[in-house]
Amino acid sequence: MSLRTIKPNIYFLGSQDWDRILFDELITIPRGTSYNSYFILGSSKNALIDTVDPSKTHELISKLKNINVKVDYIIVNHAEQDHSGSLPEIIELYPEAVIVTNERCKELLKNLLFIPEENFLTVSDGESLSLGDKTLQFLFTPWVHWPETMVSYLKEDKILFSCDFFGSHLAESQLFIEDTKTIYSPLKRYYAEIMMPFRKVIVGNINKISKLDIDIIAPSHGPLHKNVEYIIGLYKEWISDRTKPEVILPYVSMHGSTRVMVDHLIESLMNRNMVVKPFNLTNTEIGDIAETLVDASTLIIATPTVLTGPHPLAVYVTYLTNILKPKIKYLSIIGSYGWGGRTVEHLENMLSNLNVEIIEPVLVKGQPRDEDLEKIEKLADKIVLLNKSINMVSK
Ligand SMILES: Cc1cc2nc3c(=O)[nH]c(=O)nc-3n(C[C@H](O)[C@H](O)[C@H](O)COP(=O)(O)O)c2cc1C
Ligand SMILES: [Fe+2]
Ligand SMILES: [Fe+2]
């Protein structure tokens, strides 16, 4: 078996997971993902950079056997099992290998995988490790997306092994990203679920990384980046406070009354040339909503009142939005009820993480009448007006 070479003596030992459809048992990944592991042959020492998901350990082991050299170091950039899960088997096969990581990651690995203390060499932020003719430098980048996350920079070859940072959910035969159109959505979906909640801390981590001279970013999911400016540029845009004038409209309706309001809002927004993205929550992939939340300005949640509160599907999407912490600026709630309840109060209480302006909700008793639909028109006017003002600010 031949090895996939990134640069002389630097190999890709990752696995493609073509079949995976759910990540974290939460977000759909329609195009699969990969777990990227790398191997560096130095003139005096060799290093394995991260491992793979436990389901792919056998593939990593067969690649290591194929290289057929000793493993001196195993660099662990992140303790999560999709990258560290093969460690127990790998250290059994290569008992002389030293696990190189930071103190926080060591503690996590001891708890998650029962790795013994004596296997570790801990490093501090900025510390380097010589492999002879090649040098690895470790830079702590906490909270992308766990507290222990770090990146490893191979100085001589200008490669940044960034682990989850800058990753994408895409199983792909090509080693490098060849077409930015294909990768945009997998990168954005990945950012939405994994990175978006940490938008504010990513700013500091990007600044830290921007000081390095980088030819290649080698993440732990998806193909590698040769176009470093493209991915850094995308991240800078996504973490910025700038939003697109777009309305996300997740909705559910049991007997059609809320649906009439939703249809009227969609029509009203379209007539006003406003981009609107409706999602019927009974058949929506949650990853699609997460992806649009990355840069949209406005979220309107449409739900009937069910057993005194919002429909559970609306609760789910609201809860998820709150924990993903998107940068949306405006939010409102519309829906139908029969006799009373606390739908708006419930939903608003679930949005404590968001710094949004709440536009007056439109709740209608039973089927919407003409005057109710006029309120929807007014809501559309307000959405357009607010979005005009943010556009003026960002120009
Ligand atoms: C299972 C169920 C529970 C409901 N619970 C409430 C409630 O607690 N309070 C209320 O005002 N209406 C309640 N309703 C009435 C609905 O809110 C009302 O029929 C509304 O118009 C439905 O909107 P939709 O046509 O968009 O589904 C309930 C309806 C159903 C089917
Ligand atoms: Fe992770
Ligand atoms: Fe990961």
JSON list of C-alpha atoms and ligand atoms in Angstrom, two decimals, residues 78 80 82-83 145 164, ligand 2:
[
{"chain": "A", "resi": 78, "resn": "HIS", "atom": "CA", "xyz": [-7.43, 17.67, 21.26]},
{"chain": "A", "resi": 80, "resn": "GLU", "atom": "CA", "xyz": [-12.10, 14.38, 21.96]},
{"chain": "A", "resi": 82, "resn": "ASP", "atom": "CA", "xyz": [-12.91, 11.32, 17.24]},
{"chain": "A", "resi": 83, "resn": "HIS", "atom": "CA", "xyz": [-9.16, 12.16, 17.31]},
{"chain": "A", "resi": 145, "resn": "HIS", "atom": "CA", "xyz": [-13.94, 23.95, 20.79]},
{"chain": "A", "resi": 164, "resn": "ASP", "atom": "CA", "xyz": [-10.82, 20.72, 14.75]},
{"chain": "B", "resi": 2, "resn": "FE", "atom": "FE", "xyz": [-13.69, 18.13, 18.75]}
]
